[in-house]
Short mmCIF file of C-alpha atoms and ligand atoms in Angstrom, two decimals:
data_model
loop_
_atom_site.label_atom_id
_atom_site.label_comp_id
_atom_site.label_asym_id
_atom_site.label_seq_id
_atom_site.Cartn_x
_atom_site.Cartn_y
_atom_site.Cartn_z
CA MET A 1192 -1.78 30.85 -1.04
CA THR A 1193 -3.61 27.55 -0.72
CA ASN A 1194 -6.13 26.70 1.96
CA SER A 1195 -3.59 24.28 3.37
CA THR A 1196 -1.23 27.19 3.94
CA ASN A 1197 -4.06 29.15 5.56
CA ALA A 1198 -4.80 26.18 7.76
CA SER A 1199 -1.17 26.08 8.84
CA SER A 1200 -1.31 29.74 9.76
CA PHE A 1201 -4.39 29.14 11.91
CA ILE A 1202 -2.39 26.53 13.77
CA LYS A 1203 0.54 28.93 14.04
CA ARG A 1204 -1.63 31.38 15.96
CA SER A 1205 -3.60 28.92 18.05
CA ASP A 1206 -1.01 26.28 18.90
CA PRO A 1207 2.60 27.22 18.15
CA LYS A 1208 3.91 24.01 19.72
CA ILE A 1209 2.19 21.66 17.29
CA TYR A 1210 2.78 24.17 14.47
CA ASP A 1211 6.53 23.81 15.03
CA ILE A 1212 6.21 20.05 14.94
CA LEU A 1213 4.25 20.29 11.67
CA GLN A 1214 6.90 22.58 10.16
CA LYS A 1215 9.61 20.12 11.14
CA GLU A 1216 7.73 17.31 9.41
CA ILE A 1217 7.23 19.45 6.28
CA SER A 1218 10.99 20.08 6.22
CA ARG A 1219 11.79 16.42 6.85
CA GLU A 1220 9.60 15.35 3.94
CA ASP A 1221 11.13 18.06 1.75
CA LEU A 1222 14.80 17.52 2.56
CA THR A 1223 15.01 13.73 2.79
CA LEU A 1224 14.76 11.00 0.19
CA GLU A 1225 11.56 9.09 0.90
CA LEU A 1226 12.13 5.52 -0.26
CA ILE A 1227 9.54 3.71 1.85
CA ALA A 1228 7.68 1.76 -0.81
CA SER A 1229 4.28 2.25 0.83
CA GLU A 1230 4.50 6.04 1.07
CA ASN A 1231 3.74 8.85 -1.34
CA PHE A 1232 3.05 12.59 -1.41
CA VAL A 1233 -0.55 13.70 -2.02
CA SER A 1234 -1.58 16.76 -4.02
CA TYR A 1235 -2.51 20.07 -2.42
CA SER A 1236 -6.14 19.35 -3.36
CA ILE A 1237 -6.11 16.12 -1.38
CA LEU A 1238 -4.43 17.84 1.57
CA GLU A 1239 -7.08 20.56 1.49
CA MET A 1240 -9.97 18.09 1.40
CA ALA A 1241 -8.43 15.83 4.06
CA GLY A 1242 -8.15 18.90 6.30
CA GLY A 1243 -11.61 20.21 5.42
CA VAL A 1244 -14.95 20.57 7.18
CA MET A 1245 -16.23 17.12 6.30
CA THR A 1246 -14.19 15.93 9.27
CA ASN A 1247 -17.07 17.34 11.32
CA LYS A 1248 -19.79 15.10 9.92
CA TYR A 1249 -21.17 11.89 11.38
CA ALA A 1250 -22.56 9.70 8.62
CA GLU A 1251 -22.91 6.13 9.88
CA GLY A 1252 -24.60 4.12 7.18
CA TYR A 1253 -24.34 4.52 3.42
CA PRO A 1254 -25.52 7.21 0.96
CA GLY A 1255 -29.31 7.47 1.12
CA ALA A 1256 -29.49 5.33 4.26
CA ARG A 1257 -27.70 7.09 7.09
CA TYR A 1258 -28.35 7.08 10.81
CA TYR A 1259 -27.83 10.87 10.97
CA GLY A 1260 -29.45 13.91 9.39
CA GLY A 1261 -27.63 16.48 7.32
CA CYS A 1262 -25.87 13.96 5.12
CA GLU A 1263 -26.91 15.23 1.69
CA HIS A 1264 -23.49 16.62 0.77
CA VAL A 1265 -21.40 13.82 2.23
CA ASP A 1266 -23.73 11.43 0.37
CA GLU A 1267 -22.81 13.21 -2.85
CA ALA A 1268 -19.13 12.96 -1.97
CA GLU A 1269 -19.30 9.24 -1.19
CA ASN A 1270 -21.31 8.51 -4.34
CA LEU A 1271 -18.77 10.44 -6.39
CA ALA A 1272 -15.90 8.49 -4.80
CA ARG A 1273 -17.65 5.20 -5.53
CA ASP A 1274 -18.48 6.11 -9.14
CA ARG A 1275 -14.92 7.24 -9.83
CA ALA A 1276 -13.42 4.14 -8.21
CA LYS A 1277 -15.70 1.89 -10.29
CA LYS A 1278 -14.54 3.63 -13.44
CA LEU A 1279 -10.89 3.57 -12.42
CA PHE A 1280 -10.77 -0.13 -11.58
CA ASP A 1281 -13.56 -1.28 -13.91
CA CYS A 1282 -15.50 -2.89 -11.08
CA GLU A 1283 -19.19 -3.17 -10.19
CA TYR A 1284 -18.95 -2.87 -6.42
CA VAL A 1285 -16.84 -0.65 -4.23
CA ASN A 1286 -16.86 0.28 -0.57
CA VAL A 1287 -14.75 3.36 0.15
CA GLN A 1288 -15.34 3.47 3.91
CA PRO A 1289 -12.57 1.25 5.36
CA HIS A 1290 -10.26 3.43 7.42
CA SER A 1291 -7.27 1.35 6.34
CA GLY A 1292 -6.19 -1.63 4.30
CA SER A 1293 -6.22 -3.78 7.43
CA GLN A 1294 -9.86 -2.90 8.06
CA ALA A 1295 -10.75 -3.63 4.45
CA ASN A 1296 -9.19 -7.07 4.89
CA MET A 1297 -10.92 -7.63 8.21
CA ALA A 1298 -14.31 -6.82 6.68
CA VAL A 1299 -13.70 -9.33 3.89
CA LEU A 1300 -12.66 -12.11 6.27
CA MET A 1301 -15.73 -11.43 8.43
CA THR A 1302 -17.97 -11.61 5.36
CA PHE A 1303 -16.67 -14.75 3.73
CA LEU A 1304 -15.52 -16.84 6.70
CA ASN A 1305 -16.62 -18.25 9.99
CA VAL A 1306 -14.20 -17.99 12.89
CA GLY A 1307 -11.95 -21.06 12.78
CA ASP A 1308 -12.08 -21.39 8.98
CA THR A 1309 -8.78 -21.79 7.14
CA ILE A 1310 -7.10 -18.95 5.27
CA MET A 1311 -3.95 -19.15 3.20
CA GLY A 1312 -1.72 -16.14 2.48
CA LEU A 1313 1.85 -15.28 1.60
CA ASP A 1314 4.19 -15.73 4.57
CA LEU A 1315 4.98 -12.33 6.14
CA ALA A 1316 8.71 -13.01 5.88
CA HIS A 1317 8.26 -13.77 2.19
CA GLY A 1318 6.54 -10.48 1.39
CA GLY A 1319 3.03 -11.01 2.77
CA HIS A 1320 1.09 -8.79 5.17
CA LEU A 1321 0.07 -9.04 8.83
CA THR A 1322 -3.60 -9.38 7.89
CA HIS A 1323 -2.92 -12.31 5.59
CA GLY A 1324 -2.72 -14.75 8.50
CA SER A 1325 0.14 -13.64 10.75
CA HIS A 1326 -0.18 -15.28 14.20
CA VAL A 1327 0.20 -11.87 15.90
CA ASN A 1328 -2.76 -10.43 13.95
CA PHE A 1329 -6.54 -11.06 14.17
CA SER A 1330 -6.24 -12.95 10.89
CA GLY A 1331 -3.99 -15.57 12.46
CA LYS A 1332 -5.74 -15.56 15.83
CA LEU A 1333 -9.38 -15.91 14.75
CA TYR A 1334 -8.76 -18.08 11.71
CA ASN A 1335 -6.70 -21.18 11.09
CA SER A 1336 -3.86 -19.75 9.06
CA VAL A 1337 -1.53 -21.56 6.70
CA SER A 1338 0.98 -19.79 4.50
CA TYR A 1339 2.75 -20.26 1.20
CA GLN A 1340 6.20 -18.99 0.37
CA VAL A 1341 8.39 -17.93 -2.51
CA ASP A 1342 10.85 -20.22 -4.24
CA LYS A 1343 14.35 -19.94 -2.80
CA ASP A 1344 16.02 -19.57 -6.21
CA THR A 1345 13.56 -17.40 -8.10
CA GLY A 1346 12.13 -15.33 -5.23
CA ARG A 1347 8.72 -15.73 -6.91
CA VAL A 1348 5.65 -17.49 -5.52
CA ASP A 1349 6.20 -21.22 -5.70
CA PHE A 1350 2.98 -22.53 -7.27
CA ASN A 1351 3.85 -26.21 -6.79
CA SER A 1352 3.95 -25.54 -3.10
CA VAL A 1353 0.84 -23.26 -3.21
CA ARG A 1354 -1.08 -26.09 -4.88
CA SER A 1355 0.06 -28.79 -2.50
CA ILE A 1356 -0.57 -26.68 0.64
CA ALA A 1357 -4.02 -25.74 -0.70
CA LYS A 1358 -4.85 -29.39 -1.39
CA GLU A 1359 -3.68 -30.47 2.04
CA PHE A 1360 -5.38 -27.74 4.11
CA LYS A 1361 -8.39 -26.92 1.89
CA PRO A 1362 -8.54 -23.19 2.82
CA GLN A 1363 -11.89 -21.42 2.50
CA LEU A 1364 -10.00 -18.30 1.42
CA ILE A 1365 -6.74 -17.81 -0.46
CA ILE A 1366 -5.15 -14.34 -0.33
CA CYS A 1367 -2.76 -13.15 -3.01
CA GLY A 1368 -0.67 -9.98 -2.97
CA GLY A 1369 1.55 -8.60 -0.25
CA SER A 1370 3.73 -5.79 1.03
CA ALA A 1371 7.17 -6.70 -0.24
CA TYR A 1372 6.64 -8.68 -3.43
CA PRO A 1373 8.55 -6.96 -6.25
CA ARG A 1374 6.88 -8.90 -9.08
CA HIS A 1375 3.42 -8.84 -10.66
CA VAL A 1376 0.92 -10.75 -8.57
CA GLU A 1377 0.04 -13.93 -10.47
CA PHE A 1378 -3.78 -13.62 -10.24
CA GLU A 1379 -4.48 -16.15 -12.99
CA GLN A 1380 -2.39 -18.89 -11.42
CA PHE A 1381 -3.96 -18.27 -8.01
CA ARG A 1382 -7.41 -18.55 -9.63
CA GLU A 1383 -6.54 -22.00 -10.95
CA VAL A 1384 -5.49 -23.20 -7.50
CA ALA A 1385 -8.54 -21.60 -5.83
CA ASP A 1386 -10.82 -23.37 -8.31
CA GLU A 1387 -9.08 -26.69 -7.73
CA VAL A 1388 -9.81 -26.55 -3.99
CA GLY A 1389 -13.08 -24.56 -4.04
CA ALA A 1390 -11.64 -21.53 -2.20
CA PHE A 1391 -12.59 -17.88 -2.45
CA LEU A 1392 -9.80 -15.80 -3.87
CA MET A 1393 -8.98 -12.38 -2.47
CA ALA A 1394 -6.39 -10.03 -3.95
CA ASP A 1395 -4.85 -7.42 -1.70
CA ILE A 1396 -3.52 -4.82 -4.15
CA ALA A 1397 -2.66 -2.24 -1.49
CA HIS A 1398 0.79 -1.85 -2.97
CA PRO A 1399 0.35 -1.94 -6.75
CA SER A 1400 -3.16 -0.42 -6.98
CA GLY A 1401 -1.87 2.75 -8.67
CA LEU A 1402 -0.10 0.60 -11.25
CA VAL A 1403 -3.26 -1.49 -11.72
CA ALA A 1404 -5.31 1.70 -12.16
CA ALA A 1405 -2.86 2.89 -14.80
CA GLY A 1406 -3.06 -0.45 -16.67
CA LEU A 1407 0.61 -1.20 -15.95
CA HIS A 1408 0.04 -4.19 -13.67
CA PRO A 1409 -2.46 -6.97 -14.46
CA SER A 1410 -5.90 -6.34 -13.01
CA PRO A 1411 -7.24 -8.81 -10.45
CA MET A 1412 -10.87 -8.05 -11.32
CA ASN A 1413 -11.43 -10.92 -13.74
CA TYR A 1414 -9.72 -13.49 -11.53
CA CYS A 1415 -10.41 -12.67 -7.91
CA ASP A 1416 -13.74 -12.82 -6.08
CA ILE A 1417 -12.84 -9.86 -3.97
CA VAL A 1418 -10.18 -7.15 -4.10
CA THR A 1419 -8.94 -4.89 -1.32
CA SER A 1420 -6.57 -1.96 -1.45
CA THR A 1421 -5.21 1.00 0.37
CA THR A 1422 -5.52 4.40 -1.27
CA HIS A 1423 -2.26 6.03 -0.18
CA LYS A 1424 0.54 4.02 -1.73
CA THR A 1425 1.08 3.95 -5.51
CA LEU A 1426 -2.50 5.26 -5.86
CA ARG A 1427 -1.30 8.52 -4.21
CA GLY A 1428 -4.49 9.31 -2.33
CA PRO A 1429 -5.25 9.98 1.33
CA ARG A 1430 -4.49 7.31 3.93
CA GLY A 1431 -7.30 4.75 3.80
CA GLY A 1432 -8.72 1.51 2.45
CA MET A 1433 -11.28 0.22 -0.02
CA ILE A 1434 -12.99 -3.02 -1.10
CA MET A 1435 -13.98 -3.92 -4.65
CA MET A 1436 -15.63 -6.67 -6.64
CA GLY A 1437 -15.44 -7.00 -10.41
CA LYS A 1438 -18.16 -8.20 -12.72
CA ASP A 1439 -20.76 -10.88 -12.11
CA ILE A 1440 -21.57 -10.12 -8.48
CA GLU A 1441 -24.77 -12.18 -8.71
CA ASN A 1442 -22.75 -15.26 -9.42
CA LYS A 1443 -20.55 -14.62 -6.41
CA TRP A 1444 -23.63 -14.24 -4.28
CA LYS A 1445 -24.67 -17.78 -5.21
CA ILE A 1446 -21.40 -18.95 -3.75
CA VAL A 1447 -21.81 -17.04 -0.51
CA ALA A 1448 -25.42 -17.95 0.23
CA PRO A 1449 -25.03 -21.58 1.31
CA LYS A 1450 -22.20 -20.64 3.63
CA SER A 1451 -23.82 -17.80 5.49
CA GLY A 1452 -27.33 -19.10 5.25
CA ARG A 1453 -28.38 -15.50 4.72
CA THR A 1454 -30.48 -14.24 1.86
CA LYS A 1455 -28.63 -11.05 1.13
CA MET A 1456 -26.46 -9.96 -1.75
CA VAL A 1457 -22.77 -10.32 -1.04
CA SER A 1458 -22.41 -6.56 -1.55
CA GLU A 1459 -24.87 -5.96 1.28
CA LEU A 1460 -23.03 -8.42 3.49
CA LEU A 1461 -19.75 -6.67 2.76
CA ASP A 1462 -21.21 -3.24 3.44
CA SER A 1463 -22.58 -4.38 6.77
CA SER A 1464 -19.29 -6.05 7.68
CA VAL A 1465 -17.62 -2.65 7.31
CA MET A 1466 -20.40 -0.75 9.12
CA PRO A 1467 -21.69 -1.75 11.68
CA GLY A 1468 -19.46 -4.86 11.68
CA ILE A 1469 -16.09 -3.31 12.38
CA GLN A 1470 -16.44 0.46 12.00
CA GLY A 1471 -18.76 3.22 13.10
CA GLY A 1472 -18.73 6.67 11.53
CA PRO A 1473 -16.90 6.87 8.21
CA LEU A 1474 -14.18 9.51 7.76
CA MET A 1475 -16.09 11.66 5.30
CA HIS A 1476 -13.22 14.13 4.76
CA ILE A 1477 -11.03 11.19 3.77
CA ILE A 1478 -13.72 9.65 1.55
CA ALA A 1479 -14.07 13.00 -0.24
CA ALA A 1480 -10.28 13.12 -0.57
CA LYS A 1481 -10.39 9.59 -2.01
CA ALA A 1482 -12.81 10.93 -4.64
CA ILE A 1483 -10.17 13.51 -5.61
CA ALA A 1484 -7.45 10.85 -5.73
CA PHE A 1485 -9.53 8.60 -8.00
CA ASN A 1486 -10.16 11.53 -10.32
CA GLU A 1487 -6.45 12.36 -10.38
CA ALA A 1488 -5.69 8.73 -11.21
CA LEU A 1489 -8.19 8.82 -14.08
CA GLN A 1490 -6.20 11.58 -15.82
CA PRO A 1491 -3.71 10.71 -18.59
CA GLU A 1492 -0.85 12.24 -16.54
CA PHE A 1493 -1.29 9.55 -13.91
CA LYS A 1494 -0.38 6.85 -16.40
CA ILE A 1495 2.81 8.76 -17.20
CA TYR A 1496 3.54 8.99 -13.48
CA ALA A 1497 2.91 5.27 -12.92
CA GLN A 1498 5.16 4.32 -15.84
CA GLN A 1499 7.89 6.53 -14.38
CA VAL A 1500 7.44 4.81 -10.98
CA ILE A 1501 8.18 1.48 -12.66
CA ASP A 1502 11.03 2.85 -14.78
CA ASN A 1503 12.58 4.40 -11.68
CA ALA A 1504 12.34 1.20 -9.66
CA LYS A 1505 13.96 -0.68 -12.55
CA ALA A 1506 16.74 1.93 -12.76
CA MET A 1507 17.39 1.54 -9.02
CA SER A 1508 17.41 -2.26 -9.24
CA GLU A 1509 19.78 -2.29 -12.24
CA THR A 1510 22.19 0.07 -10.49
CA LEU A 1511 22.07 -2.04 -7.33
CA LEU A 1512 22.76 -5.23 -9.32
CA SER A 1513 25.74 -3.56 -11.02
CA LYS A 1514 27.15 -2.87 -7.54
CA GLY A 1515 26.84 -6.49 -6.41
CA TYR A 1516 23.65 -6.25 -4.36
CA ASN A 1517 21.39 -9.29 -4.09
CA LEU A 1518 17.81 -8.48 -5.00
CA ILE A 1519 14.96 -10.81 -4.15
CA SER A 1520 13.65 -12.19 -7.45
CA GLY A 1521 16.58 -10.54 -9.23
CA GLY A 1522 14.80 -7.23 -9.87
CA THR A 1523 11.34 -5.75 -10.03
CA ASP A 1524 8.22 -5.38 -12.20
CA THR A 1525 6.73 -2.78 -9.88
CA HIS A 1526 7.64 0.06 -7.52
CA VAL A 1527 9.28 -2.24 -4.93
CA VAL A 1528 12.88 -3.41 -4.67
CA LEU A 1529 13.77 -5.85 -1.89
CA ILE A 1530 17.48 -5.97 -1.10
CA ASP A 1531 19.18 -8.81 0.78
CA LEU A 1532 22.17 -7.22 2.51
CA SER A 1533 23.66 -10.48 3.79
CA ASN A 1534 26.62 -10.32 1.38
CA LYS A 1535 27.36 -6.74 2.52
CA ASP A 1536 27.64 -7.79 6.16
CA VAL A 1537 25.13 -5.15 7.28
CA THR A 1538 21.78 -5.91 8.94
CA GLY A 1539 18.55 -4.30 7.80
CA LYS A 1540 18.26 -2.56 11.16
CA LEU A 1541 21.71 -0.98 10.95
CA ALA A 1542 21.18 -0.01 7.31
CA GLU A 1543 17.83 1.67 8.11
CA LYS A 1544 19.28 3.62 11.05
CA THR A 1545 22.42 4.74 9.26
CA LEU A 1546 20.62 5.70 6.05
CA GLU A 1547 18.19 7.73 8.13
CA LYS A 1548 21.11 9.70 9.61
CA ALA A 1549 22.05 10.59 6.04
CA GLY A 1550 18.50 11.68 5.17
CA ILE A 1551 17.51 8.53 3.26
CA THR A 1552 14.36 6.88 4.61
CA VAL A 1553 13.90 3.15 4.04
CA ASN A 1554 12.54 0.31 6.14
CA LYS A 1555 14.30 -2.79 7.33
CA ASN A 1556 12.56 -5.82 5.92
CA MET A 1557 12.81 -9.56 6.32
CA VAL A 1558 13.93 -11.38 3.22
CA PRO A 1559 12.64 -14.85 2.30
CA PHE A 1560 14.30 -17.54 4.47
CA ASP A 1561 15.74 -14.82 6.70
CA LYS A 1562 17.76 -16.12 9.65
CA ARG A 1563 17.33 -12.84 11.52
CA SER A 1564 14.32 -11.66 13.52
CA PRO A 1565 11.82 -9.05 12.23
CA PHE A 1566 13.48 -6.54 14.60
CA ILE A 1567 16.90 -6.97 12.98
CA THR A 1568 16.30 -8.44 9.49
CA SER A 1569 18.76 -9.13 6.69
CA GLY A 1570 17.20 -6.76 4.20
CA ILE A 1571 15.78 -3.39 3.37
CA ARG A 1572 12.84 -2.54 1.13
CA ILE A 1573 12.97 0.52 -1.09
CA GLY A 1574 10.39 1.98 -3.43
CA SER A 1575 10.02 4.66 -6.07
CA PRO A 1576 6.48 6.15 -5.69
CA ALA A 1577 7.32 9.16 -3.49
CA ILE A 1578 10.52 10.32 -5.16
CA THR A 1579 8.83 9.91 -8.55
CA THR A 1580 6.05 12.24 -7.40
CA ARG A 1581 8.78 14.85 -6.75
CA GLY A 1582 9.74 14.58 -10.43
CA MET A 1583 12.88 12.48 -10.13
CA LYS A 1584 13.77 10.24 -13.07
CA GLN A 1585 16.30 7.53 -13.98
CA ASN A 1586 19.40 9.77 -13.66
CA GLU A 1587 18.42 10.69 -10.13
CA MET A 1588 17.77 7.00 -9.33
CA VAL A 1589 21.40 6.23 -10.19
CA GLN A 1590 22.48 9.07 -7.86
CA VAL A 1591 20.20 7.77 -5.10
CA ILE A 1592 21.65 4.27 -5.30
CA ASN A 1593 25.21 5.65 -5.37
CA LEU A 1594 24.41 7.49 -2.14
CA ILE A 1595 22.90 4.39 -0.54
CA ASP A 1596 25.92 2.36 -1.59
CA LYS A 1597 28.30 4.92 -0.07
CA ILE A 1598 26.54 4.49 3.27
CA ILE A 1599 26.27 0.69 3.16
CA THR A 1600 29.93 0.26 2.25
CA ASN A 1601 31.07 2.79 4.91
CA ILE A 1602 28.50 1.99 7.54
CA GLU A 1603 30.58 3.21 10.52
CA ASP A 1604 32.09 6.30 8.85
CA GLN A 1605 30.53 9.47 10.34
CA SER A 1606 32.22 11.80 7.86
CA ILE A 1607 30.77 9.88 4.91
CA ILE A 1608 27.32 9.98 6.52
CA GLU A 1609 27.60 13.76 6.88
CA LYS A 1610 28.80 14.20 3.28
CA VAL A 1611 25.96 12.03 1.94
CA LYS A 1612 23.44 14.03 3.98
CA ILE A 1613 24.60 17.22 2.25
CA GLU A 1614 24.29 15.54 -1.17
CA VAL A 1615 20.80 14.27 -0.25
CA GLU A 1616 19.67 17.77 0.72
CA SER A 1617 21.08 19.22 -2.45
CA LEU A 1618 19.31 16.60 -4.60
CA CYS A 1619 16.03 17.17 -2.73
CA SER A 1620 16.35 20.95 -3.14
CA SER A 1621 16.31 20.51 -6.90
CA PHE A 1622 12.89 18.79 -6.60
CA PRO A 1623 11.07 20.94 -4.03
CA LEU A 1624 8.12 19.50 -2.16
CA TYR A 1625 5.16 21.39 -0.67
CA SER A 1626 6.96 24.73 -1.07
CA GLU A 1627 3.70 26.57 -0.33
CA LEU A 1628 3.46 24.99 3.08
CA HIS A 1629 6.79 26.16 4.41
CA ASN A 1630 7.06 28.81 7.07
N1 LIG B 581 2.71 -1.05 6.36
C1 LIG B 581 2.46 -1.23 4.96
C2 LIG B 581 3.71 -1.30 4.17
O1 LIG B 581 4.66 -0.62 4.54
O2 LIG B 581 3.76 -1.99 3.18
C3 LIG B 581 1.61 -2.38 4.71
O3 LIG B 581 0.46 -2.25 5.47
#
């Protein structure tokens, strides 16, 4: 029996109502196919730490310089997380306190920019992220935001257009990476453009960070001034964010100084942007769980997992192509597959809802040049990280796509939906998840 199971039984006695809800979620995760590209299943060790006593501790500040007493053990945990992250990503600076990827990005923008400065990121509808300059987000409200797009034919970032937009608007910060970009992020080409216009370059590797850690996606560290990530997607850690800088921090400091007029290292500025700039007390239970995740990702088995994530995404994309689906960029290099359903006469919204009824979880997603709104969309995004964690391989990916295709091509047929649901449950039962947590 794991501690997590014990914890569940405490809840069972003290609060049966929420215990039932937890059990239903455990069953949902176990008996459905989780294809949301940004989700994953953490280990029992991470669950145990994320539910552990460090949730009790206030630790505003950083190791060795806290505003509270009693921090000696959480200091050790945060130092361990930082050391492991530095080793994993081969970087000199890391801040493991951001509660989320959005807060990591906010801290970077607050460090490198003045309100009203210009930022340039990938258009949300082309695979970017809210915090890369969307007008509904702080990044598009506080900063002057311009965006670049992908090429209509290739579905890949259009560098002619990136260059000309950068030259026209002279952004202080260029952001590369996104949430629905199936290809490797082109760090080197972005660096060239950033140098041409004198911009800082930030990579948001929230999605592929597990693949970067495994050496299966190019690393941004040698090209980008600053790198942010989440810890819960391909990296398979607890929900949270982080900020990193590669080598040569001193040199980057020389760039920051004239702008801010301050005489601090950029690492200090970043740390204080996180706390007290935008956050108070760090989530020490989550930081300790991040330390476990980084250690797990340093093990040789993680590389095997990450390779299987990519192989599985490729198997799904090849099967989809063979069935006449249009994929943005024609396939994938990563864990993400972005499907344009326009030729199937089904909206992303309807596909998401109907697949969910059959036990297949995906998210509707805009596709580049989408004529539909973000609430309807013409596409869906699928991903392989979570089902790969369950142990599924290429053969199962073919089965998964066959099931998706059955639904999409019979979108109104209730009996097909019910039959697919039974097949989904049977497939999931062969790859059990969190069996020790069940009732
Ligand atoms: N919401 C995340 C995703 O699904 O990709 C990005 O923050």
